[in-house]
PDB file of C-alpha atoms in Angstrom:
ATOM      1  CA  MET O   1    -189.575  60.568  90.924  1.00 43.00           C
ATOM      2  CA  THR O   2    -185.905  59.973  90.151  1.00 41.00           C
ATOM      3  CA  THR O   3    -183.522  58.586  92.742  1.00 42.00           C
ATOM      4  CA  THR O   4    -180.057  60.088  93.072  1.00 41.00           C
ATOM      5  CA  THR O   5    -177.275  57.642  93.837  1.00 44.00           C
ATOM      6  CA  ASP O   6    -174.329  58.476  96.066  1.00 44.00           C
ATOM      7  CA  GLN O   7    -172.081  58.350  92.999  1.00 45.00           C
ATOM      8  CA  GLU O   8    -174.180  60.915  91.160  1.00 48.00           C
ATOM      9  CA  ALA O   9    -174.189  63.128  94.238  1.00 46.00           C
ATOM     10  CA  ALA O  10    -170.404  62.841  94.458  1.00 44.00           C
ATOM     11  CA  LEU O  11    -170.037  63.898  90.816  1.00 40.00           C
ATOM     12  CA  ARG O  12    -172.185  66.957  91.403  1.00 46.00           C
ATOM     13  CA  ILE O  13    -170.099  67.899  94.438  1.00 43.00           C
ATOM     14  CA  ALA O  14    -166.844  67.502  92.523  1.00 42.00           C
ATOM     15  CA  SER O  15    -168.153  69.654  89.667  1.00 41.00           C
ATOM     16  CA  GLY O  16    -169.341  72.403  92.019  1.00 43.00           C
ATOM     17  CA  ARG O  17    -172.614  72.749  90.111  1.00 44.00           C
ATOM     18  CA  LYS O  18    -174.887  72.393  93.149  1.00 44.00           C
ATOM     19  CA  PRO O  19    -174.706  72.873  96.923  1.00 45.00           C
ATOM     20  CA  PHE O  20    -173.726  69.781  98.831  1.00 45.00           C
ATOM     21  CA  VAL O  21    -176.546  67.508  99.969  1.00 44.00           C
ATOM     22  CA  GLU O  22    -175.464  65.391 102.920  1.00 42.00           C
ATOM     23  CA  PRO O  23    -175.359  61.677 102.162  1.00 45.00           C
ATOM     24  CA  LEU O  24    -176.585  59.160 104.665  1.00 53.00           C
ATOM     25  CA  ARG O  25    -174.540  59.086 107.909  1.00 73.00           C
ATOM     26  CA  LEU O  26    -171.862  61.550 106.794  1.00 80.00           C
ATOM     27  CA  GLY O  27    -171.661  62.877 110.350  1.00 85.00           C
ATOM     28  CA  GLU O  28    -170.832  59.393 111.610  1.00 86.00           C
ATOM     29  CA  ARG O  29    -168.224  59.011 108.897  1.00 85.00           C
ATOM     30  CA  LEU O  30    -166.520  62.280 109.843  1.00 89.00           C
ATOM     31  CA  ARG O  31    -166.409  61.235 113.496  1.00 88.00           C
ATOM     32  CA  GLU O  32    -165.020  57.825 112.468  1.00 87.00           C
ATOM     33  CA  LEU O  33    -162.218  59.443 110.464  1.00 88.00           C
ATOM     34  CA  ARG O  34    -161.413  61.864 113.268  1.00 88.00           C
ATOM     35  CA  LEU O  35    -161.237  59.234 115.992  1.00 87.00           C
ATOM     36  CA  ALA O  36    -159.244  56.856 113.781  1.00 85.00           C
ATOM     37  CA  ASN O  37    -156.567  59.561 113.569  1.00 86.00           C
ATOM     38  CA  GLN O  38    -156.891  60.439 117.285  1.00 85.00           C
ATOM     39  CA  TRP O  39    -157.865  64.012 116.445  1.00 89.00           C
ATOM     40  CA  THR O  40    -159.958  66.207 118.717  1.00 90.00           C
ATOM     41  CA  LEU O  41    -162.554  68.577 117.306  1.00 90.00           C
ATOM     42  CA  GLU O  42    -160.046  71.349 117.955  1.00 90.00           C
ATOM     43  CA  ASP O  43    -157.435  69.492 115.862  1.00 90.00           C
ATOM     44  CA  VAL O  44    -159.871  69.175 112.953  1.00 92.00           C
ATOM     45  CA  SER O  45    -160.873  72.817 113.349  1.00 92.00           C
ATOM     46  CA  ARG O  46    -157.247  73.914 112.989  1.00 92.00           C
ATOM     47  CA  ARG O  47    -156.711  71.669 109.981  1.00 93.00           C
ATOM     48  CA  THR O  48    -159.859  72.690 108.116  1.00 93.00           C
ATOM     49  CA  GLY O  49    -160.620  76.226 109.262  1.00 94.00           C
ATOM     50  CA  LEU O  50    -164.133  75.153 110.285  1.00 93.00           C
ATOM     51  CA  ALA O  51    -165.362  76.193 113.729  1.00 93.00           C
ATOM     52  CA  ARG O  52    -165.364  73.490 116.393  1.00 91.00           C
ATOM     53  CA  SER O  53    -169.068  74.081 117.014  1.00 91.00           C
ATOM     54  CA  THR O  54    -169.770  73.600 113.285  1.00 91.00           C
ATOM     55  CA  LEU O  55    -167.849  70.317 113.239  1.00 92.00           C
ATOM     56  CA  SER O  56    -169.731  69.105 116.311  1.00 90.00           C
ATOM     57  CA  LYS O  57    -173.062  69.891 114.662  1.00 89.00           C
ATOM     58  CA  ILE O  58    -172.032  68.078 111.461  1.00 89.00           C
ATOM     59  CA  GLU O  59    -170.992  64.986 113.440  1.00 88.00           C
ATOM     60  CA  ASN O  60    -174.286  65.009 115.343  1.00 88.00           C
ATOM     61  CA  ASP O  61    -176.363  65.474 112.163  1.00 84.00           C
ATOM     62  CA  GLN O  62    -177.632  68.853 113.332  1.00 87.00           C
ATOM     63  CA  ILE O  63    -176.566  70.602 110.116  1.00 87.00           C
ATOM     64  CA  SER O  64    -175.622  69.539 106.604  1.00 84.00           C
ATOM     65  CA  PRO O  65    -172.214  70.788 105.428  1.00 83.00           C
ATOM     66  CA  THR O  66    -172.089  73.104 102.419  1.00 84.00           C
ATOM     67  CA  PHE O  67    -169.995  72.371  99.354  1.00 82.00           C
ATOM     68  CA  THR O  68    -167.376  74.806 100.678  1.00 88.00           C
ATOM     69  CA  ALA O  69    -167.292  73.004 104.039  1.00 88.00           C
ATOM     70  CA  VAL O  70    -166.827  69.649 102.281  1.00 86.00           C
ATOM     71  CA  GLN O  71    -163.896  71.084 100.314  1.00 87.00           C
ATOM     72  CA  LYS O  72    -162.305  72.311 103.543  1.00 90.00           C
ATOM     73  CA  LEU O  73    -162.759  68.875 105.137  1.00 90.00           C
ATOM     74  CA  ILE O  74    -161.208  67.061 102.177  1.00 87.00           C
ATOM     75  CA  ASN O  75    -158.252  69.456 101.888  1.00 90.00           C
ATOM     76  CA  GLY O  76    -157.681  69.849 105.626  1.00 90.00           C
ATOM     77  CA  LEU O  77    -157.856  66.145 106.466  1.00 89.00           C
ATOM     78  CA  GLY O  78    -155.829  65.055 103.459  1.00 88.00           C
ATOM     79  CA  ILE O  79    -158.500  62.728 102.070  1.00 84.00           C
ATOM     80  CA  ASP O  80    -160.408  62.457  98.807  1.00 80.00           C
ATOM     81  CA  LEU O  81    -164.148  62.666  98.279  1.00 76.00           C
ATOM     82  CA  PRO O  82    -164.810  58.902  98.075  1.00 77.00           C
ATOM     83  CA  GLN O  83    -163.125  58.456 101.456  1.00 79.00           C
ATOM     84  CA  LEU O  84    -165.452  61.020 102.994  1.00 79.00           C
ATOM     85  CA  LEU O  85    -168.530  59.454 101.373  1.00 75.00           C
ATOM     86  CA  THR O  86    -167.668  55.870 102.346  1.00 76.00           C
ATOM     87  CA  PRO O  87    -170.377  54.616 104.734  1.00 71.00           C
ATOM     88  CA  PRO O  88    -169.122  54.274 108.337  1.00 68.00           C
ATOM     89  CA  ARG O  89    -168.332  50.802 109.588  1.00 68.00           C
ATOM     90  CA  SER O  90    -170.988  49.061 111.607  1.00 63.00           C
ATOM     91  CA  GLN O  91    -170.194  49.210 115.316  1.00 59.00           C
ATOM     92  CA  PRO O  92    -170.159  45.930 117.257  1.00 58.00           C
ATOM     93  CA  ARG O  93    -172.973  45.529 119.721  1.00 60.00           C
ATOM     94  CA  THR O  94    -172.139  45.488 123.409  1.00 57.00           C
ATOM     95  CA  MET O  95    -172.782  42.340 125.421  1.00 65.00           C
ATOM     96  CA  GLY O  96    -174.663  43.558 128.449  1.00 77.00           C
ATOM     97  CA  ARG O  97    -172.013  45.665 130.183  1.00 81.00           C
ATOM     98  CA  ARG O  98    -172.660  47.197 133.593  1.00 85.00           C
ATOM     99  CA  ASP O  99    -170.705  49.080 136.243  1.00 86.00           C
ATOM    100  CA  LEU O 100    -172.049  49.622 139.768  1.00 90.00           C
ATOM    101  CA  THR O 101    -170.914  52.597 141.851  1.00 89.00           C
ATOM    102  CA  ARG O 102    -171.945  52.493 145.498  1.00 92.00           C
ATOM    103  CA  ARG O 103    -172.668  55.754 147.278  1.00 91.00           C
ATOM    104  CA  GLY O 104    -169.455  57.688 147.822  1.00 88.00           C
ATOM    105  CA  ASP O 105    -167.297  55.177 145.919  1.00 91.00           C
ATOM    106  CA  GLY O 106    -166.743  57.234 142.768  1.00 89.00           C
ATOM    107  CA  GLN O 107    -163.479  58.964 141.855  1.00 88.00           C
ATOM    108  CA  HIS O 108    -163.307  62.315 143.643  1.00 89.00           C
ATOM    109  CA  HIS O 109    -161.813  65.324 141.863  1.00 88.00           C
ATOM    110  CA  PRO O 110    -162.080  68.509 143.966  1.00 88.00           C
ATOM    111  CA  THR O 111    -161.503  71.923 142.384  1.00 87.00           C
ATOM    112  CA  PRO O 112    -161.766  75.446 143.858  1.00 88.00           C
ATOM    113  CA  THR O 113    -165.340  75.763 142.525  1.00 92.00           C
ATOM    114  CA  TYR O 114    -166.660  72.188 142.290  1.00 92.00           C
ATOM    115  CA  GLU O 115    -166.173  68.860 144.015  1.00 91.00           C
ATOM    116  CA  HIS O 116    -166.738  66.225 141.330  1.00 91.00           C
ATOM    117  CA  GLU O 117    -167.362  62.527 141.927  1.00 91.00           C
ATOM    118  CA  LEU O 118    -166.960  60.564 138.699  1.00 89.00           C
ATOM    119  CA  LEU O 119    -169.296  57.556 138.469  1.00 91.00           C
ATOM    120  CA  SER O 120    -169.007  54.230 136.590  1.00 88.00           C
ATOM    121  CA  CYS O 121    -165.246  54.659 136.337  1.00 84.00           C
ATOM    122  CA  GLU O 122    -164.443  50.997 135.657  1.00 82.00           C
ATOM    123  CA  LEU O 123    -166.318  50.896 132.356  1.00 78.00           C
ATOM    124  CA  ALA O 124    -164.108  51.686 129.363  1.00 74.00           C
ATOM    125  CA  GLN O 125    -165.188  53.293 126.068  1.00 73.00           C
ATOM    126  CA  LYS O 126    -168.337  54.830 127.526  1.00 78.00           C
ATOM    127  CA  ARG O 127    -170.592  56.936 125.326  1.00 81.00           C
ATOM    128  CA  MET O 128    -171.584  58.992 128.389  1.00 86.00           C
ATOM    129  CA  ILE O 129    -169.695  60.260 131.427  1.00 88.00           C
ATOM    130  CA  PRO O 130    -171.889  60.547 134.545  1.00 92.00           C
ATOM    131  CA  PHE O 131    -170.724  62.448 137.601  1.00 92.00           C
ATOM    132  CA  LYS O 132    -172.114  64.001 140.756  1.00 95.00           C
ATOM    133  CA  THR O 133    -170.948  67.448 141.779  1.00 94.00           C
ATOM    134  CA  ILE O 134    -171.071  69.479 144.968  1.00 96.00           C
ATOM    135  CA  VAL O 135    -171.159  73.097 143.795  1.00 96.00           C
ATOM    136  CA  ARG O 136    -168.829  75.074 146.082  1.00 95.00           C
ATOM    137  CA  ALA O 137    -168.789  78.295 144.039  1.00 95.00           C
ATOM    138  CA  ARG O 138    -171.058  81.074 145.261  1.00 96.00           C
ATOM    139  CA  HIS O 139    -170.299  83.860 142.782  1.00 95.00           C
ATOM    140  CA  PHE O 140    -169.689  83.961 139.051  1.00 95.00           C
ATOM    141  CA  ASP O 141    -166.457  85.926 139.518  1.00 94.00           C
ATOM    142  CA  GLU O 142    -164.890  82.886 141.209  1.00 93.00           C
ATOM    143  CA  PHE O 143    -164.366  81.537 137.670  1.00 92.00           C
ATOM    144  CA  SER O 144    -161.363  82.925 135.818  1.00 90.00           C
ATOM    145  CA  GLU O 145    -162.883  81.816 132.508  1.00 91.00           C
ATOM    146  CA  TRP O 146    -165.878  79.965 131.088  1.00 92.00           C
ATOM    147  CA  VAL O 147    -166.074  76.221 131.580  1.00 90.00           C
ATOM    148  CA  ARG O 148    -166.365  74.529 128.176  1.00 87.00           C
ATOM    149  CA  HIS O 149    -165.727  71.099 126.714  1.00 84.00           C
ATOM    150  CA  ASP O 150    -166.672  69.137 123.607  1.00 82.00           C
ATOM    151  CA  GLY O 151    -170.112  67.585 123.263  1.00 85.00           C
ATOM    152  CA  GLU O 152    -173.367  67.948 125.148  1.00 90.00           C
ATOM    153  CA  GLU O 153    -174.395  67.847 128.800  1.00 93.00           C
ATOM    154  CA  PHE O 154    -177.485  66.921 130.796  1.00 96.00           C
ATOM    155  CA  LEU O 155    -177.696  68.367 134.310  1.00 96.00           C
ATOM    156  CA  MET O 156    -180.212  67.727 137.104  1.00 97.00           C
ATOM    157  CA  VAL O 157    -180.251  69.402 140.516  1.00 97.00           C
ATOM    158  CA  LEU O 158    -180.425  66.794 143.295  1.00 97.00           C
ATOM    159  CA  GLU O 159    -180.171  69.067 146.350  1.00 97.00           C
ATOM    160  CA  GLY O 160    -180.318  72.798 146.919  1.00 97.00           C
ATOM    161  CA  ALA O 161    -180.495  75.375 144.144  1.00 98.00           C
ATOM    162  CA  VAL O 162    -178.056  76.655 141.531  1.00 97.00           C
ATOM    163  CA  ARG O 163    -177.714  79.512 139.082  1.00 97.00           C
ATOM    164  CA  LEU O 164    -176.489  78.455 135.647  1.00 97.00           C
ATOM    165  CA  TYR O 165    -174.560  81.072 133.675  1.00 96.00           C
ATOM    166  CA  THR O 166    -174.171  80.428 129.951  1.00 95.00           C
ATOM    167  CA  GLU O 167    -172.371  82.302 127.218  1.00 93.00           C
ATOM    168  CA  PHE O 168    -175.416  83.133 125.094  1.00 93.00           C
ATOM    169  CA  TYR O 169    -178.312  83.239 127.587  1.00 95.00           C
ATOM    170  CA  GLU O 170    -179.387  85.090 130.710  1.00 96.00           C
ATOM    171  CA  PRO O 171    -178.556  83.351 134.037  1.00 96.00           C
ATOM    172  CA  LEU O 172    -181.065  80.667 134.985  1.00 97.00           C
ATOM    173  CA  THR O 173    -181.966  79.458 138.492  1.00 97.00           C
ATOM    174  CA  LEU O 174    -182.745  75.763 138.982  1.00 97.00           C
ATOM    175  CA  GLY O 175    -184.037  74.033 142.107  1.00 97.00           C
ATOM    176  CA  ALA O 176    -184.072  70.413 143.231  1.00 96.00           C
ATOM    177  CA  GLY O 177    -185.643  68.247 140.515  1.00 96.00           C
ATOM    178  CA  ASP O 178    -185.065  70.781 137.730  1.00 97.00           C
ATOM    179  CA  SER O 179    -182.942  69.699 134.770  1.00 97.00           C
ATOM    180  CA  ILE O 180    -181.404  71.202 131.655  1.00 97.00           C
ATOM    181  CA  TYR O 181    -179.672  69.952 128.491  1.00 96.00           C
ATOM    182  CA  PHE O 182    -177.147  72.138 126.664  1.00 94.00           C
ATOM    183  CA  ASP O 183    -174.224  72.208 124.255  1.00 91.00           C
ATOM    184  CA  SER O 184    -171.208  72.063 126.541  1.00 89.00           C
ATOM    185  CA  ASP O 185    -168.821  73.744 124.098  1.00 88.00           C
ATOM    186  CA  MET O 186    -170.863  76.849 124.942  1.00 92.00           C
ATOM    187  CA  GLY O 187    -169.212  78.602 127.880  1.00 92.00           C
ATOM    188  CA  HIS O 188    -170.983  77.837 131.169  1.00 94.00           C
ATOM    189  CA  ALA O 189    -170.549  78.109 134.934  1.00 95.00           C
ATOM    190  CA  LEU O 190    -172.592  76.936 137.925  1.00 96.00           C
ATOM    191  CA  VAL O 191    -172.905  78.520 141.388  1.00 97.00           C
ATOM    192  CA  SER O 192    -174.905  77.547 144.460  1.00 97.00           C
ATOM    193  CA  VAL O 193    -177.629  79.959 145.569  1.00 97.00           C
ATOM    194  CA  SER O 194    -179.130  77.857 148.392  1.00 97.00           C
ATOM    195  CA  ASP O 195    -178.057  78.007 152.054  1.00 96.00           C
ATOM    196  CA  GLU O 196    -176.179  74.721 151.640  1.00 96.00           C
ATOM    197  CA  ASP O 197    -173.926  73.808 148.733  1.00 96.00           C
ATOM    198  CA  ALA O 198    -176.065  72.392 145.935  1.00 97.00           C
ATOM    199  CA  VAL O 199    -175.562  68.873 144.573  1.00 97.00           C
ATOM    200  CA  VAL O 200    -176.117  68.148 140.878  1.00 97.00           C
ATOM    201  CA  LEU O 201    -175.962  65.104 138.632  1.00 97.00           C
ATOM    202  CA  SER O 202    -174.432  65.625 135.193  1.00 94.00           C
ATOM    203  CA  VAL O 203    -174.112  63.334 132.178  1.00 93.00           C
ATOM    204  CA  CYS O 204    -171.697  64.401 129.423  1.00 90.00           C
ATOM    205  CA  THR O 205    -170.359  62.985 126.188  1.00 84.00           C
ATOM    206  CA  PRO O 206    -166.768  61.745 126.641  1.00 67.00           C
ATOM    207  CA  ALA O 207    -163.960  64.299 126.463  1.00 54.00           C
ATOM    208  CA  GLU O 208    -161.968  64.074 123.247  1.00 54.00           C
ATOM    209  CA  THR O 209    -158.420  62.752 123.414  1.00 43.00           C
TER     210      THR O 209
END
């Protein structure tokens, strides 16, 4: 069995003779380039013409970009192929960070439909954003538009019951103890269906800046 080097793969890409085969950690490299330039996924989408959802899946190694997608990345980001194929830098290890939030001591952000309490607010550069939410909304039509944001979200119902509306699926009812994980750039909205306002715990990837 022959082994293909990264250099040989790069030459094939440049020649256009074969579809692109993703090199090791290309998704990490794309994210590294994007964050280094302080670009959001939406910024990269506008520059390259690739859908934001496609870029998110590339960064999270859920799909391998085609040769055409690689060309759009190179042209749109103003880089050359070797820059895109350069392995991402090793990230420094953390040194045992922690951030305690006592009950009720989070940052409160009320909205017409939700009352959010952001948790672990003192910890900078988090890879996750945890928050507890009291779901005030009772009907889907209380939302003027879908809620959506970059990344992924884990949600667990702590009290009461909710109905989760999502852009591509039928509404789903969840009770206390039920949980769900979903792509949060898919439109979604949450309403309480129990007698009392439901309380949920959510963990999201950080919002892009």
